Amino acid sequence: MNLPDRDFVYNALVQENYFPTQKREREELPPVFSTQGLNRENRTLLEETSMRKAGYDQIIYKSTRFNNVSRLMSIPHPLPYIQLANCIAVNWDNLKFTAENKASRIKPKKHSDGRLIIMDYESTIEHARRTSKISFGKRFTVRTDISNCFPSVYSHSIPWAIVGMNDAKINKDGSLWYNKLDYHQRMLQRNETVGLPIGPATSNVIIESILAKVDKKLVDEGFIFSRDGEFSRYIDDYTAFCTSHTEAKKFITLLSDQLEQYKLMLNIKKTEILEQPTPLSPDWISELSTRISGTQTFNQIDAIRYLDFALSLLSTNPDGSVLKYVAKSLISKVAIGRTFLSYLLNLSFYYPILLPLFKTRLPDLDLLKPFRNELLEILGESIENKRSDGMAWTIYYLNALSFNIPFDLANRIVETEDCFAIALLNSSDEHSSVVQEFANGIVAKNDLYLIDRYWLLLYQLFFDGKISNPYSNEEAYRNLNIRNLSQSRANDVSIFENLKLSNVTFIV
């Protein structure tokens, strides 16, 4: 097992898993966004800076899922995030049980690319081997998940899980490490006690610290591990193999009872008991994988027909990422031509989850040069639906191909008030004035949390010398009733000043 040490954990949390980059191919954000510049020197400055008692707000990034429903991801302000990451790393010896939990399929791990968390499914062979072994002779399968898991986490349940509820309620001393973890988590989101941000790996460590204790209770009550386990968990999705229907119901009841102790609930709509045997993979994966073999190559017409077939499967499999699965498989197996790319872009207009594939799978982005108008149409549709990822990826492609963005679209991007899209728009000199006007308008509203929600955009403009330090706005601190106003303001000002002195940039 690749168990990470303290230094690896800290570096991974800050430089590799701060922004949402947990998918295998880092598809969440265009690659121009990076936290690699946060090195040991400038991190130390942030570790030593006092935080305002009211906490900090975070950027919201809308990531479009396979069903075109947005998932709200969060990018915390660097000051509370660095301090939370440092708290986890300093106390890693007390938290490394999260990396040793056999029931969890996605847990902290020392990945070769420097990341601590990669949310990736097993290969077909690995899944078949593991599932066949642990389900052998079992009569029933339980499938369930936690309702609204990350947004439902109660911060005080972190010490409850780590040291036990009784001890945690007795020992509320803020200097104790597990209470510090609770505190630093709250500072990410305005000192509020409910919810973990979706995206940064700190949230994965915290959720694993809670659910590992739930998993242990399941084991203690008789759901004993074999080498691979008789039940498993993929983040918040549980699968258990049981010898009887009674045992299956017992698993659900026990799991529900344990989750309730931490103020979490099972998703009743997604809880089911299935009689064995059940297919190892969904029907659509089995059907598609038999048609697209590992070594097979396709001409453009065949590839388009397979995309059509995937479209036809969507109606009966609305909860499966059918199109993405097929598109990823085909791009490496087809002689890329204009007809195929045109059709894939056409599908991307309706399903923006396909957009990252042009970067992660195409051999050369120049293949997109004939499609400026299509990219602009996709951008317009993403603006209309306020899709952060659709806007960000399309602007990234337009910038990479040196295509101008029309002024009407630029103004519409600014009207969405989307931080990442506007930050990318700023990369184009011809639109810097409208971006700068928007940023100054944010600061002029004298809302400190609003400034936090645009910290990346405001920092980049400050770094480029286009605006003054947004945290120099004294009125914003008065409006939030900040105690020790001058000191809190000076601390916040120093964050951007120190990062700039260290030449840190979040857009490369």
C-alpha atoms as one frame of an Amber mdcrd trajectory, in Angstrom:
protein
   0.000   0.000   0.000   1.317   3.448  -0.921   0.859   5.161   2.428   1.647
   8.887   2.237   3.796  10.601   4.836   3.180  14.022   6.346   5.200  16.016
   3.809   3.542  14.259   0.884   0.094  14.955   2.345   0.806  18.666   2.745
   2.311  19.103  -0.712  -0.491  17.116  -2.326  -3.267  19.026  -0.590  -1.800
  22.397  -1.545  -0.165  21.927  -4.938  -2.073  19.051  -6.524  -5.506  18.675
  -4.868  -6.419  22.251  -3.878  -8.366  23.115  -7.016 -10.791  20.421  -8.218
  -8.411  17.973  -9.930  -9.550  14.581  -8.691 -10.478  12.891 -11.963  -7.757
  10.757 -13.521  -7.193  13.158 -16.430  -7.809  16.356 -14.423 -10.896  17.183
 -16.458 -12.568  19.527 -14.002 -10.639  22.695 -14.878  -8.642  23.836 -17.917
  -4.928  23.246 -17.288  -4.100  26.973 -17.100  -5.374  27.006 -13.491  -2.699
  25.853 -11.067  -1.601  26.043  -7.426   1.929  24.816  -8.138   3.309  28.214
  -7.121   2.321  27.684  -3.501   5.708  26.519  -2.268   6.995  25.990   1.236
   8.166  29.603   1.669   4.912  31.373   0.842   2.873  28.692   2.585   4.744
  29.417   5.815   3.708  33.061   5.597   0.071  32.027   5.264   0.353  29.529
   8.117   1.485  32.339  10.413  -1.186  34.888   9.415  -4.099  35.270  11.816
  -7.544  34.687  10.325 -10.584  36.886  10.807 -13.053  35.355  13.262 -15.927
  35.589  10.799 -14.170  33.173   8.445 -13.849  33.376   4.661 -16.102  32.655
   1.730 -15.237  30.556  -1.340 -15.553  30.602  -5.116 -18.357  28.523  -6.630
 -17.642  26.568  -9.825 -20.562  24.841 -11.552 -19.454  21.503 -12.967 -21.917
  19.968 -15.440 -22.652  16.292 -14.883 -23.713  13.679 -17.448 -27.383  14.588
 -16.953 -26.619  18.295 -17.488 -27.388  19.110 -13.852 -24.701  21.288 -12.295
 -22.698  20.150  -9.311 -21.508  23.045  -7.178 -17.795  22.795  -6.512 -15.926
  25.172  -4.205 -12.492  26.744  -4.280 -11.657  28.031  -0.785  -9.725  31.197
  -0.039  -5.985  30.405   0.222  -5.501  31.563   3.829  -7.983  29.215   5.576
  -7.256  26.445   3.067  -3.500  26.480   3.671  -4.082  26.431   7.408  -6.527
  23.512   7.147  -4.109  21.579   4.929  -1.307  22.251   7.409  -3.499  21.105
  10.313  -4.216  17.820   8.512  -0.528  17.311   7.656   0.797  18.144  11.136
  -1.662  15.659  12.644  -1.327  13.050   9.914  -0.188  10.351  12.339  -3.624
  10.669  13.973  -5.428  10.670  10.625  -3.530   8.065   8.631  -6.212   5.510
   9.524  -8.140   7.133   6.652  -5.520   5.711   4.281  -5.698   2.242   5.831
  -9.450   1.583   5.697  -9.943  -1.531   3.547 -13.624  -0.784   2.983 -12.935
   2.479   1.161 -12.171   2.306  -2.555 -11.151   5.982  -2.784  -8.923   6.985
   0.096  -5.779   9.070   0.661  -2.945   7.469  -1.259   0.521   8.342  -2.491
  -0.143   8.643  -6.215   2.818   8.860  -8.588   1.719  12.248  -9.974   1.800
  13.839  -6.519  -1.925  13.742  -5.811  -3.443  12.427  -2.610  -6.919  11.743
  -4.027  -7.838  10.469  -7.477 -11.475   9.525  -7.978 -11.176   6.728 -10.476
 -12.994   3.464 -10.938 -11.250   0.129 -11.003 -10.388  -1.488 -14.294 -12.912
  -4.053 -15.536 -10.568  -6.913 -14.618  -9.867  -5.601 -11.104 -13.559  -4.990
 -10.464 -14.518  -8.442 -11.735 -11.836 -10.181  -9.641 -12.685  -8.352  -6.435
 -16.465  -8.504  -6.781 -16.518 -12.175  -7.817 -14.435 -13.118  -4.810 -16.363
 -11.261  -2.129 -19.826 -11.983  -3.566 -19.227 -15.718  -3.947 -22.011 -17.696
  -2.291 -23.902 -14.565  -1.227 -27.619 -14.348  -1.983 -28.251 -10.591  -1.923
 -26.581  -7.311  -2.824 -27.254  -4.052  -0.997 -26.660  -0.766  -2.782 -27.144
   2.582  -1.090 -25.560   5.970  -0.650 -25.546   8.934   1.715 -28.025  11.676
   0.925 -26.347  14.974  -0.006 -23.198  13.775   1.736 -20.589  16.556   1.594
 -23.040  19.476   2.027 -24.593  17.707   5.048 -21.463  17.164   7.134 -21.671
  18.850  10.535 -18.233  20.180  11.434 -18.528  19.222  15.118 -19.024  15.607
  14.013 -15.346  15.572  12.965 -14.076  15.365  16.576 -17.049  13.113  17.428
 -15.759  10.572  14.926 -12.074  10.958  15.747 -12.164  10.687  19.559 -15.763
   9.665  20.265 -18.788  11.847  20.971 -18.499  11.778  24.779 -14.839  12.765
  24.846 -15.350  15.418  22.165 -18.238  17.024  24.054 -16.235  17.045  27.298
 -12.964  18.249  25.761 -13.851  21.411  23.853 -10.480  23.060  24.350  -9.662
  24.800  21.068  -5.988  23.901  21.371  -6.722  20.177  20.985  -5.820  19.005
  17.493  -9.206  17.539  16.613 -10.958  20.755  17.664  -8.479  22.684  15.540
  -9.509  20.531  12.582 -13.145  21.467  13.219 -12.178  25.147  13.530 -10.102
  25.283  10.352 -12.844  23.542   8.401 -15.349  26.159   9.561 -13.032  28.995
   8.548 -13.291  27.848   4.908 -16.953  28.829   4.848 -17.759  31.812   6.989
 -17.382  29.964  10.300 -20.470  27.904   9.468 -20.804  24.412  10.941 -22.610
  22.623   8.084 -21.084  21.437   4.840 -17.759  20.424   3.306 -16.653  22.112
   0.073 -16.751  19.754  -2.912 -13.461  19.799  -4.806 -10.475  20.193  -2.467
  -8.993  16.978  -1.099  -9.137  18.268   2.478 -12.849  17.435   2.304 -12.052
  13.869   1.253  -9.736  13.398   4.230 -12.408  14.740   6.573 -15.230  12.621
   5.142 -12.979   9.550   5.308 -12.218  10.288   8.963 -15.946  10.137   9.707
 -16.995   7.256   7.465 -14.010   5.089   8.460 -15.521   5.017  11.946 -18.897
   4.052  10.465 -17.186   1.293   8.472 -15.447   0.002  11.589 -18.774  -0.284
  13.394 -20.163  -2.336  10.503 -17.215  -4.699  10.863 -17.627  -4.889  14.634
 -21.260  -5.879  14.160 -20.449  -8.848  11.961 -19.818  -7.624   8.428 -16.315
  -9.046   8.608 -13.622  -8.253   6.089 -12.097 -10.907   3.942  -8.943  -9.876
   2.146 -10.950  -7.368   0.100 -14.005  -6.911   2.290 -17.615  -8.092   2.233
 -18.815  -4.540   1.775 -17.114  -1.597   0.124 -17.580   2.139  -0.142 -16.845
   4.441  -3.048 -16.800   7.881  -1.323 -20.423   7.804  -0.067 -21.766   4.856
  -2.105 -22.017   1.540  -0.211 -22.218  -1.966  -1.674 -22.634  -5.023   0.568
 -22.992  -8.741  -0.176 -25.184 -10.648   2.250 -26.142 -14.288   2.816 -29.826
 -13.561   3.457 -32.456 -10.891   2.995 -32.554 -10.495   6.766 -28.821  -9.808
   6.844 -29.225  -7.291   3.998 -31.895  -5.400   5.952 -29.682  -5.535   9.047
 -26.853  -3.912   7.068 -29.102  -1.060   5.962 -30.492  -0.526   9.475 -27.059
  -0.585  11.092 -25.561   1.733   8.485 -28.466   4.171   8.843 -28.162   4.171
  12.650 -24.425   4.840  12.530 -24.751   7.654  10.005 -27.449   9.332  12.076
 -24.972   9.644  14.935 -23.004  12.025  12.713 -26.139  13.789  11.396 -25.944
  11.995   8.030 -28.781  10.112   6.331 -29.147   7.333   3.785 -30.651   8.203
   0.422 -33.829   6.115   0.529 -34.463   6.542  -3.213 -31.111   4.918  -3.995
 -31.302   2.134  -1.418 -32.086  -1.304  -2.822 -31.691  -5.006  -2.068 -31.057
  -7.107  -5.170 -31.120 -10.878  -5.445 -27.870 -12.405  -6.659 -26.443 -12.908
  -9.179 -26.355  -9.352 -10.520 -24.307  -8.075 -13.481 -20.831  -6.837 -12.639
 -21.342  -3.780 -14.859 -24.386  -1.801 -16.017 -26.037  -3.163 -19.156 -24.928
  -0.226 -21.275 -21.241  -0.745 -20.419 -21.471  -4.429 -21.265 -23.212  -3.689
 -24.537 -20.794  -0.962 -25.587 -17.598  -2.716 -24.514 -18.446  -5.731 -26.685
 -18.755  -3.403 -29.680 -15.598  -1.333 -29.031 -12.686  -3.707 -28.461  -9.298
  -2.661 -27.137  -7.378  -2.949 -30.419 -10.123  -2.160 -32.891  -9.831   0.967
 -35.061 -12.671   2.880 -36.709 -13.207   5.141 -39.652 -15.132   8.354 -39.110
 -18.477   6.985 -40.268 -18.280   3.975 -37.937 -17.286   6.243 -35.065 -20.276
   8.494 -35.718 -22.568   5.461 -35.745 -21.244   4.407 -32.348 -21.901   7.905
 -31.000 -25.430   7.621 -32.416 -25.828   4.286 -30.676 -24.686   5.864 -27.408
 -27.267   8.608 -27.880 -29.975   5.985 -28.290 -28.918   4.360 -25.008 -29.251
   7.632 -23.104 -33.035   7.444 -22.994 -32.972   4.125 -21.134 -29.849   4.901
 -19.087 -30.278   8.520 -17.963 -28.004   8.018 -14.963 -25.023   6.715 -16.927
 -22.259   8.721 -18.600 -22.820   6.793 -21.820 -21.705   9.462 -24.295 -18.533
  10.283 -22.428 -17.610   6.605 -22.165 -18.000   6.121 -25.925 -16.335   9.388
 -26.904 -13.277   8.669 -24.748 -13.007   5.187 -26.221 -13.361   6.351 -29.822
 -10.996   9.323 -29.916  -7.975   7.062 -29.522  -9.307   4.556 -32.068 -10.405
   6.757 -34.966  -8.451   8.639 -37.615  -9.424  12.116 -36.443 -11.113  14.021
 -39.234 -13.289  17.065 -39.674 -16.561  15.124 -39.875 -15.967  13.256 -36.620
 -14.816  16.398 -34.772 -17.765  18.361 -36.117 -20.196  15.784 -34.758 -18.403
  15.568 -31.400 -18.558  19.364 -31.081 -22.227  19.235 -31.988 -22.805  16.795
 -29.119 -20.713  19.001 -26.820 -23.178  21.823 -27.419 -25.804  19.712 -25.630
 -23.464  17.783 -23.298 -20.592  20.019 -22.105 -19.186  17.119 -20.081 -17.504
  16.148 -23.393 -15.545  19.413 -23.724 -12.425  18.389 -21.721 -11.855  15.455
 -24.095 -10.563  17.768 -26.813  -7.637  18.655 -24.534  -7.088  15.324 -22.790
  -7.516  13.069 -25.836  -6.763  14.994 -29.050  -3.132  14.796 -30.227  -3.144
  18.486 -31.248  -5.528  21.332 -30.408  -4.873  22.805 -33.860  -7.350  20.213
 -35.120 -10.024  22.530 -33.706  -8.976  25.516 -35.833 -11.700  25.010 -38.471
 -14.367  25.172 -35.748 -14.242  28.718 -34.377 -17.953  29.304 -35.041 -18.918
  26.040 -33.329 -16.834  26.938 -30.267 -18.501  30.349 -30.092 -21.933  28.698
 -30.302 -21.014  26.355 -27.441 -19.763  29.344 -25.456 -23.051  31.147 -26.021
 -25.039  28.124 -24.872 -22.843  27.752 -21.766 -23.332  31.440 -20.965 -27.091
  31.047 -21.330 -27.092  28.156 -18.838 -24.390  29.657 -16.585 -22.208  26.552
 -16.820 -18.823  27.353 -15.319 -17.063  24.404 -16.925 -18.666  24.965 -20.326
 -17.556  28.593 -20.333 -14.101  27.919 -18.914 -13.203  25.116 -21.320 -14.529
  26.930 -24.385 -12.743  30.194 -23.513  -9.604  28.143 -22.914  -9.808  26.638
 -26.414 -10.532  30.002 -28.021  -7.558  31.562 -26.221  -5.265  28.639 -27.058
  -6.188  28.934 -30.745  -5.776  32.755 -30.697  -9.421  33.305 -31.648 -10.979
  36.603 -30.634 -14.079  36.519 -28.463 -16.723  38.962 -29.802 -17.514  41.869
 -27.500 -21.168  40.890 -27.134 -20.165  37.443 -25.833 -17.524  39.005 -23.571
 -20.151  41.260 -22.011 -22.482  38.301 -21.534 -19.686  36.332 -19.814 -19.214
  39.180 -17.351 -22.971  39.290 -16.748 -22.880  35.652 -15.573 -20.647  36.823
 -12.697 -18.737  33.540 -12.988 -15.298  33.924 -11.415 -13.356  31.384 -13.487
 -14.884  32.385 -16.822 -14.196  36.073 -16.192 -10.649  35.290 -15.048 -10.016
  33.488 -18.352 -11.623  36.327 -20.295  -9.091  38.642 -18.694  -6.350  36.752
 -20.565  -7.517  38.602 -23.685  -6.211  42.190 -23.652  -9.144  43.462 -25.674
 -11.561  42.547 -22.877  -9.431  43.530 -19.873 -11.279  46.843 -19.421 -14.706
  45.236 -18.965 -13.190  42.681 -16.573 -11.464  45.424 -14.610 -14.717  47.387
 -14.422 -16.494  44.310 -13.077 -13.774  43.728 -10.457 -13.872  47.320  -9.249
 -17.649  47.005  -8.986 -17.238  43.953  -6.735 -14.910  45.813  -4.388 -17.140
  48.902  -4.392 -20.037  46.907  -2.928 -18.202  46.853   0.402 -19.043  43.181
   0.984 -16.091  41.264   2.393 -17.549  37.838   1.661 -18.283  38.928  -1.912
 -14.627  39.871  -2.302 -13.716  36.384  -1.020 -16.007  34.792  -3.629 -13.881
  36.386  -6.352 -10.494  36.081  -4.684  -8.810  34.347  -7.653  -9.960  36.940
 -10.212  -9.162  39.852  -7.901  -5.758  38.449  -7.023  -4.798  37.964 -10.677
  -5.822  41.545 -11.481  -3.886  42.767  -8.447  -0.889  40.628  -9.487  -0.996
  42.237 -12.951  -1.166  45.734 -11.455  -4.659  46.420 -12.840  -6.406  47.005
  -9.486  -5.356  47.870  -5.963  -5.446  45.296  -3.177  -9.176  44.537  -2.729
  -8.736  43.836   0.983  -7.657  47.430   1.577 -11.398  48.284   1.468 -11.989
  49.408   5.064 -15.742  49.861   4.642 -16.195  46.136   3.887 -14.761  45.256
   7.310 -17.053  47.706   9.055 -20.082  46.208   7.311 -19.189  42.725   8.582
 -18.690  44.056  12.121 -15.142  42.713  12.208 -13.511  43.051  15.601  -9.968
  44.419  15.603 -10.825  45.930  12.224  -7.437  47.404  11.449  -5.520  44.232
  12.349  -7.867  41.920  10.438  -7.682  44.190   7.416  -3.888  44.358   7.602
  -3.682  40.554   7.789  -5.921  40.106   4.748  -4.011  42.743   2.784  -0.756
  40.955   3.579  -2.036  37.701   2.007  -2.168  39.136  -1.505   0.964  41.230
  -0.922   3.011  38.228   0.196   1.760  35.992  -2.608   2.637  38.668  -5.155
   6.099  39.147  -3.633   6.589  35.391  -4.000   5.524  35.690  -7.666   2.616
  33.278  -7.136   0.070  33.168  -9.928  -2.951  30.887 -10.190  -3.294  31.194
 -13.975  -0.235  30.027 -15.909
